mmCIF file of C-alpha atoms and ligand atoms in Angstrom:
data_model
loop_
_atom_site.group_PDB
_atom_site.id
_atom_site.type_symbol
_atom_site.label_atom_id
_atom_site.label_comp_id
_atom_site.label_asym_id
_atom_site.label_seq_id
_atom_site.Cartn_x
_atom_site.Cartn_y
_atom_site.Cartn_z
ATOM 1 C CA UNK U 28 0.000 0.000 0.000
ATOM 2 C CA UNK U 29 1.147 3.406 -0.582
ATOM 3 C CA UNK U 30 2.344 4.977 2.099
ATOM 4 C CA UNK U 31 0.965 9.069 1.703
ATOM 5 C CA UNK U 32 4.551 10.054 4.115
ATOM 6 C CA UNK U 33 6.350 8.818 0.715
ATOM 7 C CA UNK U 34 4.143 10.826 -1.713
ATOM 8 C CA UNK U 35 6.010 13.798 -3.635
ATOM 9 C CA UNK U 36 4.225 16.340 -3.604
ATOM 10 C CA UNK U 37 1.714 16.795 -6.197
ATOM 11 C CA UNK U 38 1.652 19.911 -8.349
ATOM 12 C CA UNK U 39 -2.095 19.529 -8.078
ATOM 13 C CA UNK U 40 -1.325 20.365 -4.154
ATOM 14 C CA UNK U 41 1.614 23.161 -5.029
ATOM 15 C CA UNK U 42 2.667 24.118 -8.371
ATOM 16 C CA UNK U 43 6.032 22.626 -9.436
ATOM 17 C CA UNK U 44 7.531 25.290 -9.984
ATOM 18 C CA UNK U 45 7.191 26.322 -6.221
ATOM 19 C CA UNK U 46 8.608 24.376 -3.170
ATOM 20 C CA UNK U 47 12.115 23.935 -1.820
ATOM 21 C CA UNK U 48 13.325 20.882 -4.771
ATOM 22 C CA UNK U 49 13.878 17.550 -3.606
ATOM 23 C CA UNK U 50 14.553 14.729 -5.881
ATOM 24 C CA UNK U 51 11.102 14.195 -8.015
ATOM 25 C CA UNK U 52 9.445 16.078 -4.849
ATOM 26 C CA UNK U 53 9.802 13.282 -2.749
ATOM 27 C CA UNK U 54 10.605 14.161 1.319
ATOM 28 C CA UNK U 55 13.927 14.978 2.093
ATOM 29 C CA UNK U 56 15.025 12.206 4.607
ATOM 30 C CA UNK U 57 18.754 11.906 6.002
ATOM 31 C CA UNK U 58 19.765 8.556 7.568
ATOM 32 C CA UNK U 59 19.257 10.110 10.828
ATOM 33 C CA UNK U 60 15.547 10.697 10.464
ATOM 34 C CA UNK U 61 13.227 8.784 12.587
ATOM 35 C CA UNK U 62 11.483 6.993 9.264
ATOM 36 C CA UNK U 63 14.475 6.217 7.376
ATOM 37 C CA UNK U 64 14.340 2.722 8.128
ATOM 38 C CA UNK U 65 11.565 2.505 5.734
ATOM 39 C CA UNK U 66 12.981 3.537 3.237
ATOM 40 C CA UNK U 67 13.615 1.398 0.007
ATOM 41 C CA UNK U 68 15.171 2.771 -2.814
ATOM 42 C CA UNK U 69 17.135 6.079 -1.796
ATOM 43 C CA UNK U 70 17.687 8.980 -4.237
ATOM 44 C CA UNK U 71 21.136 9.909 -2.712
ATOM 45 C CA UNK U 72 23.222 12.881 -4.478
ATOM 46 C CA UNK U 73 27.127 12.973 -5.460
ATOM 47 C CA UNK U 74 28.304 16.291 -5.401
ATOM 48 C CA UNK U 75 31.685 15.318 -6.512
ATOM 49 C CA UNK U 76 34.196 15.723 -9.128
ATOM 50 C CA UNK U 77 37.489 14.787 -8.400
ATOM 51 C CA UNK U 78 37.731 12.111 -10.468
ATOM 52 C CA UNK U 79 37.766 14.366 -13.743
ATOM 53 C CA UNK U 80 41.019 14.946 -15.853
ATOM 54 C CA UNK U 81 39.829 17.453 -18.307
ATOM 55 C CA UNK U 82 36.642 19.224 -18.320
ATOM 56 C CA UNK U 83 35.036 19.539 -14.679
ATOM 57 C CA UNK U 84 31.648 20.622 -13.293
ATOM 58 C CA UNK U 85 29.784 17.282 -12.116
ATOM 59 C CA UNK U 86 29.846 18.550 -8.555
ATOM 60 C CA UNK U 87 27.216 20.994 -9.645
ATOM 61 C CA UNK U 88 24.996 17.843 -10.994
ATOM 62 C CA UNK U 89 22.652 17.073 -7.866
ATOM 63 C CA UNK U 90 21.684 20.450 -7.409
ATOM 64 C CA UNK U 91 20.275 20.782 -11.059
ATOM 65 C CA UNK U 92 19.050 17.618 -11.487
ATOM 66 C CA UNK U 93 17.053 18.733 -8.185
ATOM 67 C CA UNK U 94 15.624 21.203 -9.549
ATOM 68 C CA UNK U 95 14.984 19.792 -13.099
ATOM 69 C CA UNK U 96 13.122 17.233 -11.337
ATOM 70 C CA UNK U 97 10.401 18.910 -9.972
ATOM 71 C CA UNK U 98 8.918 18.682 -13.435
ATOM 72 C CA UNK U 99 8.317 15.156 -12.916
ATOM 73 C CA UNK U 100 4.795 13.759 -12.455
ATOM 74 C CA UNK U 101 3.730 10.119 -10.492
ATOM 75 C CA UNK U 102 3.051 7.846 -13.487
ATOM 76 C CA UNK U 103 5.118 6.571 -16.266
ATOM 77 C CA UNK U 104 3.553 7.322 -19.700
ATOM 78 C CA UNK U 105 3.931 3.561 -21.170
ATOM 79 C CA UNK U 106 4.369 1.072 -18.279
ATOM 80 C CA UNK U 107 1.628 2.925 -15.973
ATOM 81 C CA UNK U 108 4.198 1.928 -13.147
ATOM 82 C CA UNK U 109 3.470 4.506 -10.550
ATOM 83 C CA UNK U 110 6.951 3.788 -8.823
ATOM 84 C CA UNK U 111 6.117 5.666 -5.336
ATOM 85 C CA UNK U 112 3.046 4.011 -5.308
ATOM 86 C CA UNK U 113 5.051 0.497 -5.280
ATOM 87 C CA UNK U 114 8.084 1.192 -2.915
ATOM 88 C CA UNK U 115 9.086 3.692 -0.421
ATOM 89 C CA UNK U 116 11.345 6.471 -2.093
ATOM 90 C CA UNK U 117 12.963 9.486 -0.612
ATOM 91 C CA UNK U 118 15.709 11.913 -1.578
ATOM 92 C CA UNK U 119 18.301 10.867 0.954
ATOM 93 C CA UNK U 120 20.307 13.885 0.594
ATOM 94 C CA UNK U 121 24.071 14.509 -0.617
ATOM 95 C CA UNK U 122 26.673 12.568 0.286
ATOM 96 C CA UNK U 123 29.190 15.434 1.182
ATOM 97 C CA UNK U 124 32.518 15.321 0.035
ATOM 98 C CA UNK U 125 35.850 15.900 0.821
ATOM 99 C CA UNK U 126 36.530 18.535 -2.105
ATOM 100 C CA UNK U 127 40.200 18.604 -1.803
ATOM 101 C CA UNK U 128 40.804 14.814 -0.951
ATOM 102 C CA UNK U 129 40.053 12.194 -3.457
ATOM 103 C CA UNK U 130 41.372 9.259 -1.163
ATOM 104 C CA UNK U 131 39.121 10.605 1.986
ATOM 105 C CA UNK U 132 35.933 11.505 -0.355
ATOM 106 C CA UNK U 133 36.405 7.515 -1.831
ATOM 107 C CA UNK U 134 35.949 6.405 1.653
ATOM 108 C CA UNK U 135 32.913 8.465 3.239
ATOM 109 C CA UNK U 136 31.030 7.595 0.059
ATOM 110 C CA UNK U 137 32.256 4.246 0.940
ATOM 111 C CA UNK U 138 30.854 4.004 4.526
ATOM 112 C CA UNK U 139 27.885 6.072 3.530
ATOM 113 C CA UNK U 140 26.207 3.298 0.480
ATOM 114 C CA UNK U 141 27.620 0.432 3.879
ATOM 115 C CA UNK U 142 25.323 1.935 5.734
ATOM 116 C CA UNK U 143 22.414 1.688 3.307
ATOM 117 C CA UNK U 144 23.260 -1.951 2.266
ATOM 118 C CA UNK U 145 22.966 -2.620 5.614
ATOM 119 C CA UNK U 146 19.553 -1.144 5.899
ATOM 120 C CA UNK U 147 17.870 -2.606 2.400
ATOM 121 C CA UNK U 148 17.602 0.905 1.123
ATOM 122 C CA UNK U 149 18.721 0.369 -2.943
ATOM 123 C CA UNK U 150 20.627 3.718 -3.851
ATOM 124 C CA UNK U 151 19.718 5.522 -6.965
ATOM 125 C CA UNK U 152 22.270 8.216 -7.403
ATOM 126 C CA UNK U 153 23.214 11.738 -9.003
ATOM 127 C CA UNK U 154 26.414 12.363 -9.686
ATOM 128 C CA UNK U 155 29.088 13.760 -10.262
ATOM 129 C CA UNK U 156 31.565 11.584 -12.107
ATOM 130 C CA UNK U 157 31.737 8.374 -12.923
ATOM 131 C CA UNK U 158 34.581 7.812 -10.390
ATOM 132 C CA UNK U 159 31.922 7.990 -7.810
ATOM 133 C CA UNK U 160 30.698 4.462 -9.416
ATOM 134 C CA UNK U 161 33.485 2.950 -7.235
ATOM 135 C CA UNK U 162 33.067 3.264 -3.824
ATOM 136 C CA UNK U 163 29.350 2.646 -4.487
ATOM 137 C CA UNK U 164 30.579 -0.740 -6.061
ATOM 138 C CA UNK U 165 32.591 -1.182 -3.364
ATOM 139 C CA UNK U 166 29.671 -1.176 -1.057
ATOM 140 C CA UNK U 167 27.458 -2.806 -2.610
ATOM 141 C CA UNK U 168 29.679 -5.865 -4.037
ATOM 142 C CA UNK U 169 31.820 -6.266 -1.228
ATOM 143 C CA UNK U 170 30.313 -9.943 -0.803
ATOM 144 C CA UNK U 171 29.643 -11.345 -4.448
ATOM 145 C CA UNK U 172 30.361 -9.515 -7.766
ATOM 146 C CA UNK U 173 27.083 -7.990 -9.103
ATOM 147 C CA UNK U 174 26.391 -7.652 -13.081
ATOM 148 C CA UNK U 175 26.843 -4.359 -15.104
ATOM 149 C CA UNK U 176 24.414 -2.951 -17.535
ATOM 150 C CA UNK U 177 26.284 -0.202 -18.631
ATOM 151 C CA UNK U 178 25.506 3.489 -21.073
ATOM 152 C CA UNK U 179 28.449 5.432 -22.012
ATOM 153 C CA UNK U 180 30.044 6.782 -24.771
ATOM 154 C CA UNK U 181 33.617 5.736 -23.110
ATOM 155 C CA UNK U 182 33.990 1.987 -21.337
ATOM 156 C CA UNK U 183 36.271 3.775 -18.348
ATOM 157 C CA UNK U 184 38.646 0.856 -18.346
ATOM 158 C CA UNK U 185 41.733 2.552 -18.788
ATOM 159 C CA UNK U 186 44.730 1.917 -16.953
ATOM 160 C CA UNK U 187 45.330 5.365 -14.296
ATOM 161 C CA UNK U 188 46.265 8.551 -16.508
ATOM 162 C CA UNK U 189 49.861 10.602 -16.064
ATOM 163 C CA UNK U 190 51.643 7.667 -15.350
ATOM 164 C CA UNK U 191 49.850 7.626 -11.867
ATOM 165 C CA UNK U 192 48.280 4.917 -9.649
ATOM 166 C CA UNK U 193 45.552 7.505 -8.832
ATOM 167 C CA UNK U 194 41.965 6.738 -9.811
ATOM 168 C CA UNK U 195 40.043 9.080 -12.152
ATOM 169 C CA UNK U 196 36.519 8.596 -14.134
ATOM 170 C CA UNK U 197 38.605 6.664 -16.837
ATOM 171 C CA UNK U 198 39.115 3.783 -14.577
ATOM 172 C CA UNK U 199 36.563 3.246 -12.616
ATOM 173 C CA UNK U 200 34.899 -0.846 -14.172
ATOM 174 C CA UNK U 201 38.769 -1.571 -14.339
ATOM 175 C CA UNK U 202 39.214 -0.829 -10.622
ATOM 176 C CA UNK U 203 36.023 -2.573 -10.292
ATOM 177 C CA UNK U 204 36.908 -5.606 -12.122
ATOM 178 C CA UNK U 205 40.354 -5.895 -10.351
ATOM 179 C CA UNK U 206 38.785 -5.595 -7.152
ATOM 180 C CA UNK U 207 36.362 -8.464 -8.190
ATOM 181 C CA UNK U 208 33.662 -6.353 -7.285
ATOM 182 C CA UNK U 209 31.992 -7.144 -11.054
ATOM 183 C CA UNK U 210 31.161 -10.407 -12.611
ATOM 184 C CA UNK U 211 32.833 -9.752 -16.013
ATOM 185 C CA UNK U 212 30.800 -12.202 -18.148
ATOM 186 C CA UNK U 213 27.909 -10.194 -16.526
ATOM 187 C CA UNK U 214 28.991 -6.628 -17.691
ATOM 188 C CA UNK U 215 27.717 -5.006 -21.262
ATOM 189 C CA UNK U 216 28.801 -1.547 -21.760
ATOM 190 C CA UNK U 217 26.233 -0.164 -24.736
ATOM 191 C CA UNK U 218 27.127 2.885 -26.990
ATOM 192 C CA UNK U 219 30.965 3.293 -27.240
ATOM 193 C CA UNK U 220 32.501 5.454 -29.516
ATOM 194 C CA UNK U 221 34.836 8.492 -30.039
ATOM 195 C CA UNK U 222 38.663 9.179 -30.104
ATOM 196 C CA UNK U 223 40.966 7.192 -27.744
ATOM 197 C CA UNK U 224 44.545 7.334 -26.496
ATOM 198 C CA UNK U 225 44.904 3.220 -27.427
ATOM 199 C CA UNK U 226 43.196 0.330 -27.295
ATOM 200 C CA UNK U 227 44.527 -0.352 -23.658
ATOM 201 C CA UNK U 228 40.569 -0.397 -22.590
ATOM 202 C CA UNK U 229 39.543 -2.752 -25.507
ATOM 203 C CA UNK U 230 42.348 -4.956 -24.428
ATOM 204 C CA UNK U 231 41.707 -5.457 -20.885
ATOM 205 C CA UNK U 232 37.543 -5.814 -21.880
ATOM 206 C CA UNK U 233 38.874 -8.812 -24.642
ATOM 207 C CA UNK U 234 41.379 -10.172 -21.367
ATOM 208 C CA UNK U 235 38.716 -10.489 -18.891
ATOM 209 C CA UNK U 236 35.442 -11.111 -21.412
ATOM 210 C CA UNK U 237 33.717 -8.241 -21.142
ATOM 211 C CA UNK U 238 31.268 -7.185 -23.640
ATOM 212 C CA UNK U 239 31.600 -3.795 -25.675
ATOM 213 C CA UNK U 240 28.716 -2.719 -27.665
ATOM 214 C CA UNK U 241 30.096 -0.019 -30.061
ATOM 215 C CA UNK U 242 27.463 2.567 -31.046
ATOM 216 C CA UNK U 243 27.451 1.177 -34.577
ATOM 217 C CA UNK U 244 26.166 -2.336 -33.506
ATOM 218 C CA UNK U 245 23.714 -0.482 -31.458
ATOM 219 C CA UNK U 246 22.384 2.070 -34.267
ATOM 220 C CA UNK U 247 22.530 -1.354 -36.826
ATOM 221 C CA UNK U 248 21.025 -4.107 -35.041
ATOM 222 C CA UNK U 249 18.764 -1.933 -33.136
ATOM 223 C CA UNK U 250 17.505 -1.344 -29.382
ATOM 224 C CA UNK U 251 15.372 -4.353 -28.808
ATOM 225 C CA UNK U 252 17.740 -7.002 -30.225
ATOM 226 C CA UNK U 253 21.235 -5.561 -28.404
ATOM 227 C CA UNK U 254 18.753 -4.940 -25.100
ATOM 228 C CA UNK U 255 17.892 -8.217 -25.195
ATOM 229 C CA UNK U 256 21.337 -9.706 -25.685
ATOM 230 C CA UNK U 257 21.910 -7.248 -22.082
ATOM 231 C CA UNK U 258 19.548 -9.003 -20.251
ATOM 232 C CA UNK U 259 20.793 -11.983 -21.729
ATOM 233 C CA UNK U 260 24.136 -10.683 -20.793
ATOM 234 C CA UNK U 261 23.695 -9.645 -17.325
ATOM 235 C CA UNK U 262 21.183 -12.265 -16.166
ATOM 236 C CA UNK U 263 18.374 -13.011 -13.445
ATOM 237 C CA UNK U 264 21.265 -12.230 -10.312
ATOM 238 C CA UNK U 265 21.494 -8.774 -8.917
ATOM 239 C CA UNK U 266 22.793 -6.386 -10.910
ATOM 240 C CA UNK U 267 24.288 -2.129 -10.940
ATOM 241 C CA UNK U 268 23.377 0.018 -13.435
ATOM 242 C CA UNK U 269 25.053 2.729 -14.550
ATOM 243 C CA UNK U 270 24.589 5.570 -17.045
ATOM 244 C CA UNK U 271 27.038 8.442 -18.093
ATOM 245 C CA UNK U 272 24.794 10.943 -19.275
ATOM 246 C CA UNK U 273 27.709 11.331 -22.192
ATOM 247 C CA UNK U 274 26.183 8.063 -23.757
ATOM 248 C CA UNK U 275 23.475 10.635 -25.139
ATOM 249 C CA UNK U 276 24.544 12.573 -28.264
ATOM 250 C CA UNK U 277 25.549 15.996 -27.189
ATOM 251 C CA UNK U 278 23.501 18.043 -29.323
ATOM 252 C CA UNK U 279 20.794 16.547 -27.154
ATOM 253 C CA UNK U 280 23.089 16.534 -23.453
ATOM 254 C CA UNK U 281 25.777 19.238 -24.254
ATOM 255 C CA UNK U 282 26.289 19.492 -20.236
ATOM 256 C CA UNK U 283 29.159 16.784 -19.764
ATOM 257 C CA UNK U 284 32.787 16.761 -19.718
ATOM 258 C CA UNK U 285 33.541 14.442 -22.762
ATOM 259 C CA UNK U 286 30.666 14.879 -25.390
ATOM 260 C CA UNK U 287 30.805 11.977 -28.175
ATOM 261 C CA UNK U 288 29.645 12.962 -31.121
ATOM 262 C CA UNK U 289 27.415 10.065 -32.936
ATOM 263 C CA UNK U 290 24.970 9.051 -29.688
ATOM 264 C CA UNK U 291 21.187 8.251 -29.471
ATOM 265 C CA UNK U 292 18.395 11.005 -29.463
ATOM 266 C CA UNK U 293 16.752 11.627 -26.036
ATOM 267 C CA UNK U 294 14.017 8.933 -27.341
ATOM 268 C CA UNK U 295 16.808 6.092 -28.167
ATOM 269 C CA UNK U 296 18.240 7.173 -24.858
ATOM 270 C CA UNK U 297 15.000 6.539 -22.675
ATOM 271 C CA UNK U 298 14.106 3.376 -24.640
ATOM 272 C CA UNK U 299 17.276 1.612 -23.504
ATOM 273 C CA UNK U 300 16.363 1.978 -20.182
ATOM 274 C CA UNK U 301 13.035 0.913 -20.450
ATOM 275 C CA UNK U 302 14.442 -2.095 -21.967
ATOM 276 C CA UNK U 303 16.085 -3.240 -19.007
ATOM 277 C CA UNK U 304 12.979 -4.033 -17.140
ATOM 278 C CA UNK U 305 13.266 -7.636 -15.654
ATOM 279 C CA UNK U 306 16.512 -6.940 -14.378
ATOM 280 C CA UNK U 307 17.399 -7.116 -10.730
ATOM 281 C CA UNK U 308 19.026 -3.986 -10.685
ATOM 282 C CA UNK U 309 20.302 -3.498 -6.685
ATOM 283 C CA UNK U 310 22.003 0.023 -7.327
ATOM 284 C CA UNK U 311 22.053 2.660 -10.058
ATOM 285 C CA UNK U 312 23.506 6.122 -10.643
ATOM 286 C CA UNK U 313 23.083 8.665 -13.196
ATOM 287 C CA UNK U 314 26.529 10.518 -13.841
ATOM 288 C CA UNK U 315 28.479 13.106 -15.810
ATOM 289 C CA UNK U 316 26.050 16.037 -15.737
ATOM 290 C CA UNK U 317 28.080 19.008 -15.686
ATOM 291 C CA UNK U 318 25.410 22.047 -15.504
ATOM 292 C CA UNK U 319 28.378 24.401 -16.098
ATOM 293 C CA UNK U 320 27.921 23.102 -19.863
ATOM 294 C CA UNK U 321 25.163 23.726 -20.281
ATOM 295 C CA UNK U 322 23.127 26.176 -18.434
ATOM 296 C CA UNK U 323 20.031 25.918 -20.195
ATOM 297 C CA UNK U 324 19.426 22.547 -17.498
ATOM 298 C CA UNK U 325 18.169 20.680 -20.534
ATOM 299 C CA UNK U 326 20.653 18.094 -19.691
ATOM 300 C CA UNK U 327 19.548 17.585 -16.237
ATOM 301 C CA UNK U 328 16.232 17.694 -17.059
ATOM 302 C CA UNK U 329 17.245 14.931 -19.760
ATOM 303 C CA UNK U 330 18.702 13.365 -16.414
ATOM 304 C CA UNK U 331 16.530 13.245 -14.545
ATOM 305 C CA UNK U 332 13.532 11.774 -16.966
ATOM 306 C CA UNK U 333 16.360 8.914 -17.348
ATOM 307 C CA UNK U 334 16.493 8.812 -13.141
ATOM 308 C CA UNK U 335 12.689 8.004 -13.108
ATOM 309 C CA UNK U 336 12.798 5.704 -16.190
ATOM 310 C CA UNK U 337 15.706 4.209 -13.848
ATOM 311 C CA UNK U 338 13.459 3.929 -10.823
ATOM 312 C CA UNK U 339 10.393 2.143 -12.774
ATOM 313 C CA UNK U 340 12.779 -0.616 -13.453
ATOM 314 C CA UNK U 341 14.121 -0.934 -9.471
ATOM 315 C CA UNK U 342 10.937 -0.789 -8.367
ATOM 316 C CA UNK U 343 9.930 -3.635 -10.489
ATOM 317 C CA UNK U 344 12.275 -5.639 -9.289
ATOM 318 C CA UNK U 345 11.829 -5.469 -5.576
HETATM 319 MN MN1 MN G 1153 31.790 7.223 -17.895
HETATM 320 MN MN1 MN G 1154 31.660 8.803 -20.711
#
């Protein structure tokens, strides 16, 4: 039964453009609140960029996917899923960094998804950059590798940049996979493309069995068929999902670090995501919005459609 304390509020009640902005107007709970227990799927914000090497901004993410978000209503237009109607949601808050300590900022994000695993509450978050996939993996797969279903326009398997052993949003699924905190016959990264360095990424995905889905197999065999080769991929067992915003063509998302040209529209990029229902997807995040970019907010409004597209599929799976 829906519970009315987990109910955004409804712009039939106060007009969305009005209202302090919460994630999709849900109620603004911190793991210190008296009901947090209850919930299950936590909207939980990155503010974080450390992790970039070239063009930065995702720290200012959360706060316009926030606000973008209030334009979304209770019901999805296709499924009919009414996903706070089926499990508790809240906006958990940011998980506050460390801004001028990458190793420190690694670890509170760390301890901070612990503390939700141990509580049942599935994190859906807002990033920042991708590097902030990590310690969420590291959480949440710290007993058995999880699958990967994976949007990006760049696989981020590249060994550490500048001759460094530091981590940055290159590396993040090779960290990952070293750490054996992914099942790499269960990972599928859809939509690669663009200039690279080398092919020291391709290498280490052919090494360890991981399948890359260049852009070109996705625009020529289509959504459906490579979606369903994902789900064949990443199987019935839980599974993270994760999507860099840069997977979307940038005349569409322009607010990102390391636009690709070549991507999906904004349809193509909602269908893949609808086409990943059936999955047991235990964690997501939404990454790589840098509002600096793009100051219109179209790309945070862009994700945060993609963040409640994401949420109809965890809720289905609970
Ligand atoms: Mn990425
Ligand atoms: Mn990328």
């Amino acid at each position: 039964m829906a519970d009315p304390f987990f109910q955004p509020v409804s712009g039939m009640d106060l007009p969305r453009f009005a209202g302090v902005p919460t994630f999709m107007r849900l109620p603004h709970l911190t793991l210190e609140h008296p009901r947090a227990a209850e919930v299950e799927i936590g909207l939980v914000g990155l503010p974080w960029d450390g992790g970039v090497s070239n063009r930065p901004g995702p720290r200012h993410g959360p706060r316009q996917i926030r606000d973008a978000s209030s334009m979304i209503r209770a019901q999805h237009p296709v499924s009919g899923v009414r996903p706070f109607e089926s499990a508790n949601c809240a906006d958990m808050g940011d998980v506050g960094p460390n801004p001028v300590d990458n190793p420190e900022t690694l670890r509170r994000f760390q301890s901070y998804f612990e503390t939700l695993k141990t509580r049942r509450i599935r994190p859906l978050s807002a990033g920042g950059d991708h590097l902030c996939t990590l310690p969420v993996l590291r959480a949440l797969a710290a007993e058995a590798p999880l699958g990967l279903l994976h949007f990006d326009s760049h696989t981020d398997l590249f060994p550490p940049y500048f001759g460094s052993t530091v981590l940055t949003h290159g590396n993040p699924f090779r960290a990952a996979v070293e750490e054996g905190l992914l099942d790499p016959a269960r990972m599928i990264q859809i939509g690669i493309r663009g200039t690279i360095y080398d092919s020291a990424d391709r290498d280490f995905a052919r090494a360890h069995g991981i399948r890359i889905v260049p852009i070109e197999e996705l625009f020529a065999r289509g959504i459906a068929d490579v979606m369903a080769e994902a789900r064949e991929t990443v199987g019935t067992r839980p599974a993270y999902l994760s999507y860099d915003i840069d997977f979307v063509d940038p005349s569409v998302a322009p607010g990102t670090g390391t636009p690709e040209w070549g991507g999906p529209n904004a349809f193509q990029a909602i269908e893949v995501v609808r086409e990943a229902a059936g999955l047991d997807i235990v964690g997501a995040d939404l990454v790589e919005v840098s509002p600096p970019f793009d100051q219109t907010g179209g790309t945070a409004w862009l994700a945060a459609s993609l963040m409640f597209e994401i949420l109809c599929v965890m809720v289905a799976a609970l």
